[in-house]
Amino acid sequence: MSDNERQMKTATERAETFTTISGRPIERLYTAADLARIDYARDINDPGQFPYTRGIHPTGYRGKLWTMRQFAGFGTPEDTNARYKTLLRAGGTGLSVAFDLPTLMGRDPDHPLSLGETGKCGVNVTSLADMETLFDGIRLGDITSSMTINSPAAMIFAMYLVVAEKQGADWKTLSGTIQNDILKEFIAQKEYIFPPRPSMRLITDIFAFCADQVPRWNTISVSGYHIREAGSTALQELAFTLRDGIEYVQWGVDAGLDVDDFVPRISFFFNAHSDFFEEIAKYRAARKIWAHVMRERFCAKDARSWKLRFHSQTAGVSLTAQQPYNNVVRTALQALAAVLGGTNSLHTNSLDEALALPTAEAATLALRTQQIIAHESGVANSVDPLGGSYFVERLTKDMEDGALAYFDQIDRMGGMVEAIERGFPQKEIAEASYKFQQAVEAKEKIIVGVNGFVQEDDPPIEILYIDESAADIQLAKLEALKKTRNADQVGRSIDALRNAAKTTENLMPRILDAVRAYATVGEMCDALRDVWGEYEEVPVI
Amino acid sequence: MRKLRVVIAKPGLDGHDRGAKVIARALRDAGMEVIYTGLRQTPEQIAAAALQEDADVIGLSILSGAHNHIAPRLMDLLKQKGLDDVLVVIGGIIPDVDIPKLKAIGVKAIFLPGTPMQEIVDFINTNARARV
């Protein structure tokens, strides 16, 4: 034993074990021995080369910086339209629409369950008229928009397409993203309407429609973000998200689509959480796994099908109501991890989001955080600067191995839809979430300002207060709309949609007809509820 | 003395249930009987559950901003059903300015993000009395 080894053995440490925020044990030191199983050309390779562990572009951020896409929406379409104009003026390069709960759940503002919810967590969009207002003065042909919408994704997307058409934009060049990821709703966020199987049919209808008519649109953003926010570990986020992706591809193939016709338009959405290196390893592993799955499991020939593109958002769940300015620092570190992991676009949370939706000032500061990373830190000058680090490469490999083990388990159940029906991912997440909370309670994990470094005289900060006026305005608009639109045309298009839902025809053209007639989100979703029913989960604690 | 019976409810349209589930488990681990209602419960359904389950405590998890509508409606219904002695607490995202209003209608405590679970357990043990 050398002197150095002897010293290492006897040196005392702060704790008996060191673990990531996900509970993964971390060694004192990683060395060349950790890379023994890793072959550079096979497992890592240069950026832009299969399996894209180091990134999908050979030039990284030297070619193009990530898109700084700030998620925003509240109140009426008029309120949110003004916020978008502020963000675009401040140098934001894409829009991202946050809808309120009634819209997300396919309910109009006059439904009893919408009580107190209209315009609260996002913007209320009930009909095409609201979508026209939301993008008033914003040329849809010149920007890209991301829309966080899932169960009623087809209806909201149809509204966007009709607004673009009215502005004279060409669907063939229109670009943006709809989240459209229903599996993670059943797993984590729980904003589902219809049961899993008809929900999957709506998604494959969108894949087919876009492959033909809106070829540059990202038809789905397969999301780990919400899985992580529900309390999963980093590994669970990675594994369940990619396995969801596999499920969508399989359903597309089973619906008769060619893999290379729709997979290049599938994108992903990951959380950027607090454990810096674990997050970076997660993104690198995600690219590698997807490349192999697409090439080997699905025999995709087009390299665009192999390349995993992803958006990321800093972890809302990590923000604290206590000492809210600390959240600026948390968000900056999380954003840096996403950038070092090669994110293609990024949303940074605002410091006040454990308390309310962000104020315009807080949202601007969050955007500035990204601009500082991009233009001052120097990290965007070289592609995958952490590539080759003993620690990062070993973590990346471990993440990959762990995800593949989860894939085996889920494949044995028959697929992700079956696994969800059994409550498997839900149970795994509930368990991880409770374990983490216990670690916080026991102070094994310290959250600054919450269970350590607590400050009694914490001064309150200004927050955005959303009153009830948005709900009143949206209710009045809905009432007026119902008087002015052509009721026969609405009735006919809704009946046609309901009848089409009983067949296997692609529903997008029917939905577009109903949207053009100014049918509401609630009316369109009700037509489908009539045929498919609503999903009710058995809660897993 | 029988165990405290707690109904954990998630009203409104929101589906973010991490907090509701974590607290349900923590209260169970602390020796209480916990009934979790599941998602999207109306105030009517929650009051009915409290009556049927003979609840001593109702814990509402609300993150969506709908508390100003949901809480007053629930408190009225509890009064109508003679359940005014049930301890009602709320956990979630509640702006400071709304807290006095909620307390004025009889909500006994509001637990904001980051509240230690032990604090909630202690509060319930101190303030709830098993109904007889």
XYZ file of C-alpha atoms in Angstrom:
673
model
C 0.000 0.000 0.000
C 1.416 3.371 -0.964
C 1.463 6.293 1.453
C -1.255 7.884 -0.556
C -3.526 4.827 -0.384
C -2.929 4.480 3.339
C -3.852 8.121 3.848
C -7.021 7.656 1.802
C -8.086 4.681 3.914
C -7.673 6.401 7.253
C -8.864 9.908 6.368
C -12.125 10.776 8.067
C -15.046 12.147 6.068
C -18.091 14.311 6.852
C -20.494 11.424 6.427
C -20.479 7.662 6.256
C -22.000 7.585 2.785
C -22.427 10.188 0.097
C -25.428 9.963 -2.191
C -27.012 12.002 -4.964
C -30.370 13.653 -4.429
C -31.839 10.457 -5.922
C -30.107 8.337 -3.278
C -27.462 6.916 -5.636
C -24.208 6.202 -3.725
C -21.217 8.237 -4.880
C -17.590 7.117 -4.464
C -14.856 9.282 -3.058
C -12.892 9.154 -6.273
C -13.421 8.019 -9.845
C -10.424 6.917 -11.860
C -9.428 5.418 -15.189
C -10.619 2.068 -13.784
C -14.197 3.342 -14.040
C -13.801 3.695 -17.783
C -12.614 0.103 -18.265
C -15.957 -1.032 -19.697
C -16.307 2.062 -21.851
C -15.049 2.253 -25.419
C -14.815 5.811 -26.735
C -15.927 5.158 -30.297
C -18.696 2.760 -29.320
C -20.102 4.365 -26.152
C -19.277 8.032 -26.338
C -17.968 9.180 -29.716
C -17.622 12.725 -30.964
C -20.522 15.172 -30.912
C -22.766 14.655 -33.927
C -21.684 10.993 -34.202
C -23.724 7.930 -33.215
C -24.703 7.305 -30.378
C -24.634 11.071 -29.740
C -23.645 10.778 -26.076
C -21.736 14.068 -26.460
C -24.506 15.822 -28.359
C -26.418 15.712 -31.622
C -24.634 18.637 -33.315
C -20.937 18.480 -34.187
C -20.601 22.175 -33.312
C -22.665 22.158 -30.097
C -23.583 25.674 -28.990
C -20.882 27.172 -31.213
C -23.284 26.682 -34.112
C -26.451 27.806 -32.364
C -27.217 28.492 -28.730
C -30.104 26.651 -27.101
C -33.538 28.224 -27.506
C -34.422 30.305 -24.446
C -38.062 29.389 -24.164
C -39.881 30.769 -21.133
C -43.161 29.081 -20.211
C -45.826 31.679 -19.530
C -49.543 32.074 -19.316
C -52.105 33.469 -16.908
C -55.487 35.136 -16.814
C -57.155 36.076 -20.075
C -55.626 35.685 -23.549
C -55.189 39.493 -23.535
C -53.086 39.342 -20.308
C -50.864 36.604 -21.684
C -50.490 38.205 -25.106
C -49.005 41.258 -23.348
C -46.571 39.039 -21.374
C -45.435 37.331 -24.615
C -44.688 40.649 -26.210
C -42.606 41.589 -23.130
C -40.653 38.310 -23.324
C -39.989 38.685 -27.062
C -38.811 42.270 -26.551
C -36.475 41.056 -23.752
C -34.740 38.719 -26.200
C -36.711 35.489 -25.703
C -36.418 33.371 -28.813
C -39.521 31.215 -28.584
C -42.878 31.155 -26.861
C -44.251 28.522 -24.547
C -47.904 28.554 -23.594
C -49.113 27.614 -20.104
C -52.842 26.858 -20.139
C -55.137 26.997 -17.128
C -56.653 23.873 -15.577
C -60.067 24.123 -17.255
C -58.374 24.203 -20.683
C -56.015 21.352 -19.734
C -58.954 19.271 -18.530
C -61.206 20.038 -21.508
C -63.759 22.056 -19.524
C -65.277 25.421 -20.395
C -65.270 28.234 -17.790
C -68.989 27.683 -17.161
C -68.519 24.072 -16.003
C -68.954 23.550 -12.210
C -65.473 21.993 -11.870
C -63.928 25.172 -13.340
C -65.033 27.135 -10.275
C -62.104 29.225 -9.069
C -59.702 27.759 -11.661
C -60.231 29.881 -14.787
C -57.078 31.827 -15.683
C -55.329 30.833 -12.424
C -52.497 28.451 -13.353
C -52.261 29.556 -16.948
C -54.159 31.246 -19.704
C -57.737 30.280 -20.435
C -58.413 29.301 -24.054
C -61.963 28.197 -24.653
C -62.372 28.653 -28.402
C -60.604 29.789 -31.567
C -61.528 33.361 -30.628
C -59.238 33.132 -27.562
C -56.403 31.670 -29.634
C -56.712 34.570 -32.093
C -56.339 37.006 -29.188
C -53.464 35.077 -27.601
C -51.296 35.469 -30.718
C -52.582 38.859 -31.818
C -49.701 40.842 -33.330
C -47.345 37.834 -33.190
C -46.535 36.292 -36.576
C -46.795 32.523 -36.161
C -44.783 31.968 -39.337
C -41.814 33.806 -37.774
C -41.622 32.224 -34.315
C -41.796 28.756 -32.837
C -44.322 28.046 -30.099
C -44.460 25.284 -27.585
C -47.803 24.425 -26.070
C -48.138 22.443 -22.875
C -51.345 20.661 -23.654
C -52.045 16.959 -23.422
C -55.546 15.456 -23.247
C -57.062 18.167 -25.493
C -53.842 18.587 -27.520
C -55.584 17.881 -30.828
C -58.150 20.640 -30.225
C -55.674 23.291 -29.112
C -53.256 22.412 -31.922
C -56.129 22.695 -34.419
C -56.863 26.205 -33.065
C -53.213 27.177 -33.539
C -53.252 25.852 -37.103
C -56.373 27.828 -37.957
C -54.895 31.038 -36.507
C -51.730 30.450 -38.567
C -53.866 29.865 -41.661
C -55.770 33.117 -41.058
C -52.457 34.985 -40.704
C -51.396 33.557 -44.059
C -48.667 31.271 -42.674
C -47.913 28.028 -44.519
C -48.546 24.846 -42.476
C -45.643 23.229 -44.347
C -43.121 25.597 -42.751
C -44.857 26.133 -39.416
C -42.751 24.990 -36.478
C -43.335 24.424 -32.801
C -44.217 21.737 -30.303
C -47.270 20.333 -28.585
C -46.599 18.341 -25.436
C -49.253 15.737 -26.335
C -47.774 13.195 -23.895
C -50.646 11.406 -22.217
C -48.656 8.544 -20.672
C -46.887 10.815 -18.192
C -50.290 12.219 -17.237
C -51.401 8.776 -16.107
C -48.022 8.241 -14.435
C -47.461 11.585 -12.767
C -49.303 14.808 -13.527
C -52.800 13.295 -13.670
C -54.341 15.692 -16.174
C -56.030 12.958 -18.152
C -59.543 12.893 -19.587
C -60.051 9.738 -21.648
C -58.820 6.208 -20.883
C -55.303 5.270 -22.093
C -56.182 3.473 -25.321
C -58.404 6.091 -27.014
C -55.933 8.720 -25.737
C -53.165 6.911 -27.610
C -55.316 6.852 -30.738
C -55.636 10.665 -30.666
C -51.852 10.864 -30.489
C -51.228 8.553 -33.419
C -53.841 10.526 -35.398
C -51.744 13.639 -34.789
C -48.538 11.821 -35.839
C -50.144 10.798 -39.137
C -51.778 14.177 -39.781
C -48.552 16.108 -39.181
C -46.352 13.749 -41.207
C -48.605 14.686 -44.119
C -49.631 18.303 -43.506
C -47.413 19.994 -40.890
C -44.078 18.247 -41.444
C -41.915 20.585 -39.315
C -44.116 20.419 -36.224
C -42.874 18.498 -33.166
C -45.864 16.282 -32.589
C -45.011 15.215 -29.063
C -42.700 16.206 -26.261
C -42.220 13.039 -24.253
C -41.893 14.372 -20.765
C -39.892 13.332 -17.769
C -40.321 16.736 -16.173
C -43.604 15.913 -14.466
C -42.442 12.441 -13.482
C -39.541 14.069 -11.618
C -41.755 16.745 -10.098
C -43.992 13.961 -8.756
C -40.989 12.805 -6.726
C -39.184 10.265 -8.920
C -35.449 9.741 -8.915
C -33.304 10.897 -11.843
C -33.051 7.304 -13.037
C -36.823 6.773 -12.902
C -37.329 9.996 -14.830
C -34.917 8.817 -17.508
C -36.226 5.260 -17.714
C -39.970 5.961 -17.657
C -39.680 8.828 -20.127
C -37.684 6.895 -22.677
C -39.923 3.855 -22.213
C -42.922 6.155 -22.856
C -41.132 7.257 -26.030
C -40.747 3.635 -27.087
C -44.458 3.088 -26.430
C -45.445 5.990 -28.717
C -43.174 4.762 -31.484
C -44.609 1.256 -31.165
C -48.192 2.553 -31.344
C -47.267 4.658 -34.396
C -45.736 1.626 -36.097
C -48.754 -0.489 -35.173
C -51.002 2.196 -36.701
C -49.174 1.629 -39.987
C -46.734 4.554 -39.982
C -43.151 4.264 -41.174
C -40.716 4.922 -38.318
C -38.671 7.477 -40.245
C -41.817 9.378 -41.256
C -42.752 10.403 -37.706
C -39.948 9.682 -35.227
C -37.782 12.654 -36.301
C -40.607 14.918 -35.012
C -40.643 13.325 -31.554
C -38.879 15.460 -28.962
C -38.283 15.077 -25.231
C -38.592 17.218 -22.131
C -36.503 16.640 -19.020
C -36.229 18.161 -15.595
C -33.077 20.055 -14.615
C -32.804 19.196 -10.940
C -30.282 20.101 -8.288
C -27.786 17.236 -8.311
C -25.428 18.691 -10.866
C -23.471 15.715 -12.213
C -26.345 13.253 -11.949
C -28.402 15.511 -14.204
C -25.639 15.894 -16.772
C -25.194 12.114 -16.860
C -28.957 11.705 -17.299
C -29.059 13.840 -20.460
C -25.992 12.178 -21.971
C -27.395 8.703 -21.243
C -30.774 9.684 -22.721
C -29.235 10.533 -26.096
C -27.218 7.343 -26.157
C -30.104 5.037 -25.214
C -32.513 6.600 -27.710
C -30.012 6.302 -30.568
C -29.590 2.586 -29.907
C -33.287 1.911 -29.371
C -34.255 3.632 -32.598
C -31.565 2.025 -34.688
C -31.739 -1.475 -33.222
C -35.231 -1.991 -31.765
C -37.123 -0.065 -34.473
C -34.627 -0.368 -37.355
C -34.841 3.358 -38.130
C -32.645 4.242 -41.102
C -32.815 8.039 -41.006
C -30.186 9.502 -38.647
C -32.754 12.129 -37.592
C -34.739 9.332 -35.952
C -31.698 8.406 -33.843
C -31.061 11.901 -32.488
C -32.797 12.736 -29.235
C -33.626 16.430 -29.009
C -34.843 17.781 -25.702
C -36.176 20.773 -23.848
C -35.453 21.147 -20.180
C -36.891 23.136 -17.323
C -35.361 23.778 -13.945
C -36.996 21.938 -11.057
C -40.079 23.694 -9.729
C -40.222 21.182 -6.911
C -36.811 22.322 -5.621
C -37.914 25.918 -5.108
C -38.634 27.025 -1.576
C -41.105 29.532 -0.202
C -38.521 30.280 2.519
C -35.782 32.776 1.585
C -37.061 32.945 -2.009
C -33.967 34.733 -3.358
C -32.065 31.463 -2.831
C -34.149 30.142 -5.712
C -32.234 32.333 -8.162
C -29.056 30.462 -7.243
C -30.709 27.043 -7.389
C -32.137 27.815 -10.808
C -28.803 29.057 -12.146
C -27.027 25.853 -11.104
C -29.788 23.677 -12.528
C -29.742 25.615 -15.790
C -25.973 25.201 -15.979
C -26.389 21.422 -15.646
C -28.928 21.409 -18.491
C -26.546 23.397 -20.685
C -23.559 21.169 -19.866
C -25.833 18.219 -20.691
C -26.535 19.701 -24.111
C -30.145 20.822 -23.823
C -31.700 22.095 -27.059
C -34.000 24.532 -25.314
C -34.436 25.677 -21.745
C -36.917 27.272 -19.374
C -35.602 28.740 -16.147
C -38.034 29.097 -13.240
C -38.551 32.347 -11.420
C -37.624 32.959 -7.797
C -41.237 33.434 -6.680
C -42.741 30.237 -8.074
C -43.087 28.424 -4.760
C -45.480 31.256 -3.905
C -47.353 32.146 -7.093
C -47.064 32.513 -10.837
C -44.083 34.766 -11.548
C -44.159 38.531 -11.778
C -42.818 40.074 -14.990
C -39.645 41.165 -13.101
C -38.993 37.680 -11.739
C -39.601 36.127 -15.171
C -37.146 38.554 -16.744
C -34.482 37.718 -14.141
C -34.973 34.027 -14.940
C -34.357 34.730 -18.630
C -31.292 36.850 -17.741
C -29.904 33.824 -15.870
C -29.820 31.906 -19.155
C -28.295 34.826 -21.012
C -25.503 35.083 -18.434
C -24.721 31.371 -18.800
C -24.767 31.712 -22.597
C -22.753 34.883 -22.982
C -20.600 35.318 -19.867
C -19.701 31.925 -18.386
C -17.830 30.571 -21.403
C -19.409 27.125 -21.054
C -20.964 27.341 -24.522
C -17.596 27.698 -26.234
C -16.710 24.014 -26.350
C -18.944 21.007 -27.025
C -19.604 18.669 -24.061
C -16.741 20.046 -21.971
C -17.231 17.336 -19.337
C -16.866 14.458 -21.805
C -14.102 12.104 -20.684
C -14.449 12.967 -16.998
C -14.056 9.700 -15.090
C -16.980 10.640 -12.871
C -19.362 11.853 -15.573
C -18.697 8.966 -17.940
C -19.150 6.412 -15.157
C -22.408 8.032 -14.026
C -23.605 8.127 -17.634
C -22.935 4.419 -18.013
C -24.674 3.609 -14.694
C -27.711 5.633 -15.761
C -27.865 3.722 -19.017
C -27.617 0.334 -17.282
C -30.313 1.292 -14.771
C -32.694 2.495 -17.490
C -32.244 -0.676 -19.533
C -33.094 -2.763 -16.449
C -36.362 -0.790 -16.071
C -37.090 -1.325 -19.800
C -36.803 -5.096 -19.281
C -39.220 -4.975 -16.365
C -41.776 -2.926 -18.319
C -41.381 -4.999 -21.490
C -42.127 -8.099 -19.430
C -45.408 -6.495 -18.300
C -46.384 -6.088 -21.954
C -45.487 -2.409 -22.400
C -46.003 0.958 -20.753
C -49.794 1.098 -21.130
C -50.018 -2.233 -19.290
C -47.484 -1.114 -16.667
C -49.531 2.029 -16.028
C -52.735 0.020 -15.774
C -51.012 -2.036 -13.062
C -49.813 1.108 -11.275
C -46.143 0.126 -11.612
C -44.479 3.479 -12.386
C -46.912 5.223 -10.035
C -45.825 2.979 -7.131
C -42.133 3.360 -7.900
C -42.461 7.150 -7.855
C -44.584 7.294 -4.689
C -41.972 5.194 -2.906
C -39.040 7.376 -4.056
C -40.910 10.537 -3.188
C -41.625 9.392 0.368
C -38.052 8.205 0.870
C -36.698 11.613 -0.121
C -39.117 13.393 2.210
C -37.965 11.169 5.067
C -34.333 11.980 4.275
C -35.205 15.670 4.492
C -37.003 15.175 7.790
C -33.984 13.318 9.192
C -31.718 16.097 7.859
C -29.781 13.566 5.839
C -30.479 15.952 2.972
C -30.218 19.639 3.712
C -32.386 22.191 1.927
C -30.981 25.615 2.677
C -33.522 27.804 4.429
C -35.894 24.882 5.072
C -34.178 22.339 7.325
C -30.847 24.113 7.672
C -29.733 27.747 7.826
C -33.283 28.742 8.700
C -33.967 32.440 9.094
C -36.761 33.664 11.326
C -37.085 37.208 9.970
C -37.658 36.274 6.356
C -39.136 39.385 4.682
C -42.076 38.754 2.301
C -41.636 39.482 -1.412
C -44.045 41.001 -3.939
C -46.002 38.348 -5.810
C -48.350 38.271 -8.787
C -51.898 38.041 -7.452
C -54.454 36.725 -9.923
C -57.922 37.832 -8.961
C -61.263 36.599 -10.215
C -61.629 39.141 -13.031
C -60.183 36.766 -15.649
C -62.880 34.210 -14.887
C -65.620 36.842 -15.182
C -64.250 38.131 -18.493
C -63.889 34.643 -19.967
C -67.416 33.709 -18.864
C -68.846 36.835 -20.497
C -66.891 36.175 -23.702
C -68.160 32.611 -23.829
C -71.740 33.751 -23.414
C -71.330 36.317 -26.212
C -69.649 33.760 -28.479
C -72.523 31.344 -28.103
C -74.908 34.085 -29.316
C -72.877 35.121 -32.368
C -71.494 31.879 -33.826
C -73.443 29.720 -36.256
C -75.118 27.227 -33.929
C -76.067 24.828 -36.749
C -72.493 24.651 -37.975
C -71.271 23.997 -34.413
C -73.873 21.266 -33.873
C -73.104 19.563 -37.179
C -69.343 19.585 -36.651
C -69.655 18.252 -33.097
C -71.948 15.437 -34.241
C -69.514 14.577 -37.015
C -66.655 14.442 -34.510
C -68.646 12.205 -32.160
C -69.507 9.817 -34.993
C -65.931 9.760 -36.288
C -64.686 8.811 -32.808
C -66.656 5.567 -33.151
C -64.713 4.683 -36.305
C -60.962 4.487 -36.934
C -60.736 7.540 -39.229
C -58.189 10.251 -38.426
C -59.940 12.741 -36.148
C -57.821 15.818 -36.962
C -59.898 16.988 -39.975
C -63.105 16.718 -37.892
C -61.535 18.637 -35.043
C -60.351 21.353 -37.449
C -63.920 21.699 -38.765
C -65.289 22.089 -35.239
C -62.593 24.638 -34.373
C -63.404 26.699 -37.498
C -67.041 26.740 -36.360
C -65.865 28.171 -32.998
C -66.844 25.066 -31.047
C -65.349 25.203 -27.540
C -62.746 22.923 -25.989
C -65.427 21.642 -23.612
C -67.872 20.873 -26.433
C -65.274 18.979 -28.438
C -64.027 17.007 -25.423
C -67.604 16.217 -24.366
C -68.275 14.717 -27.802
C -65.351 12.352 -27.229
C -66.333 11.715 -23.584
C -69.706 10.520 -24.931
C -67.933 7.821 -26.916
C -64.861 6.965 -24.860
C -65.851 7.762 -21.272
C -63.517 9.278 -18.692
C -60.547 7.696 -16.935
C -60.580 7.280 -13.177
C -57.452 6.165 -11.383
C -57.078 3.985 -8.334
C -54.840 6.191 -6.175
C -51.523 4.686 -5.082
C -50.071 6.086 -1.865
C -59.029 6.290 22.792
C -59.482 5.557 19.103
C -56.991 6.725 16.490
C -57.486 10.139 14.855
C -59.248 9.794 11.512
C -57.976 12.087 8.765
C -59.480 12.676 5.328
C -56.837 13.931 2.884
C -58.573 15.499 -0.085
C -57.487 17.001 -3.373
C -60.198 19.409 -4.564
C -60.361 21.257 -7.875
C -59.046 20.265 -11.287
C -55.346 20.025 -10.400
C -53.634 16.631 -10.441
C -50.317 17.399 -8.688
C -50.641 14.935 -5.838
C -47.084 14.452 -4.530
C -47.761 16.548 -1.429
C -51.119 14.939 -0.670
C -49.657 11.454 -0.940
C -46.525 12.186 1.078
C -48.519 13.734 3.902
C -51.052 10.873 3.817
C -48.231 8.428 4.393
C -46.582 10.536 7.061
C -49.823 10.817 9.059
C -50.387 7.080 8.726
C -46.839 6.417 9.934
C -47.605 8.725 12.877
C -50.440 6.400 13.907
C -53.485 8.086 12.366
C -56.180 6.486 10.205
C -55.862 8.157 6.817
C -58.460 8.182 4.060
C -57.191 9.636 0.757
C -60.080 10.687 -1.476
C -58.162 10.741 -4.753
C -58.302 13.546 -7.293
C -60.857 16.160 -8.358
C -63.194 16.111 -5.428
C -65.874 18.760 -5.126
C -66.495 20.361 -1.698
C -69.740 18.340 -1.613
C -67.850 15.073 -2.079
C -65.288 16.008 0.563
C -67.929 16.928 3.142
C -69.763 13.681 2.388
C -66.530 11.711 2.823
C -65.873 13.435 6.154
C -69.344 12.513 7.384
C -69.200 8.957 6.147
C -65.683 8.339 7.460
C -66.396 10.029 10.797
C -63.359 12.219 10.207
C -61.691 14.214 12.969
C -59.522 16.110 10.531
C -59.779 17.212 6.904
C -56.535 18.070 5.107
C -56.962 19.852 1.770
C -54.124 19.964 -0.739
C -54.549 22.959 -3.063
C -51.881 24.328 -5.387
C -53.964 25.862 -8.150
C -55.181 29.085 -6.558
C -58.790 27.912 -6.256
C -58.729 27.948 -2.417
C -60.810 31.131 -2.143
C -63.716 29.305 -3.758
C -63.244 25.824 -2.395
C -62.552 26.509 1.290
C -65.596 28.746 2.005
C -67.907 26.283 0.240
C -66.507 23.360 2.225
C -66.749 25.222 5.552
C -70.430 26.035 4.832
C -71.198 22.434 4.006
C -69.485 21.196 7.173
C -71.567 23.598 9.233
C -74.768 22.392 7.557
C -73.868 18.789 8.340
C -73.017 19.552 11.965
C -69.356 18.878 11.357
C -68.052 22.255 12.570
C -65.800 20.538 15.113
C -63.778 18.798 12.387
C -60.284 20.305 12.235
C -59.681 21.689 8.746
C -56.125 22.387 7.547
C -54.795 23.311 4.097
C -51.446 22.523 2.536
C -50.203 24.021 -0.705
C -49.468 27.273 -2.462
C -51.474 29.985 -0.736
C -50.587 33.688 -1.098
C -49.935 35.443 2.250
C -52.825 37.865 1.711
C -55.328 34.999 1.618
C -54.240 33.374 4.879
C -56.185 35.692 7.257
C -59.321 35.243 5.115
C -59.045 31.456 5.330
C -58.442 31.565 9.079
C -61.452 33.839 9.526
C -63.775 31.226 8.030
C -62.415 28.550 10.362
C -59.453 26.932 8.602
C -57.165 26.231 11.542
C -53.783 26.067 9.813
C -52.174 26.673 6.422
C -48.984 24.776 5.682
C -46.851 26.284 2.929
C -44.226 24.491 0.789
C -41.273 23.244 2.836
C -43.210 22.690 6.064
C -41.644 19.729 7.932
C -44.028 16.778 8.125
C -43.405 16.526 11.870
C -44.789 20.041 12.314
C -48.044 18.978 10.642
C -48.238 15.777 12.691
C -47.655 17.755 15.896
C -50.227 20.378 14.984
C -52.882 17.753 14.323
C -52.070 15.822 17.500
C -52.295 19.019 19.543
C -55.416 20.490 17.959
C -57.618 17.624 16.861
C -59.832 15.782 19.269
C -61.286 12.410 18.409
C -65.032 12.900 17.848
C -67.276 10.708 19.964
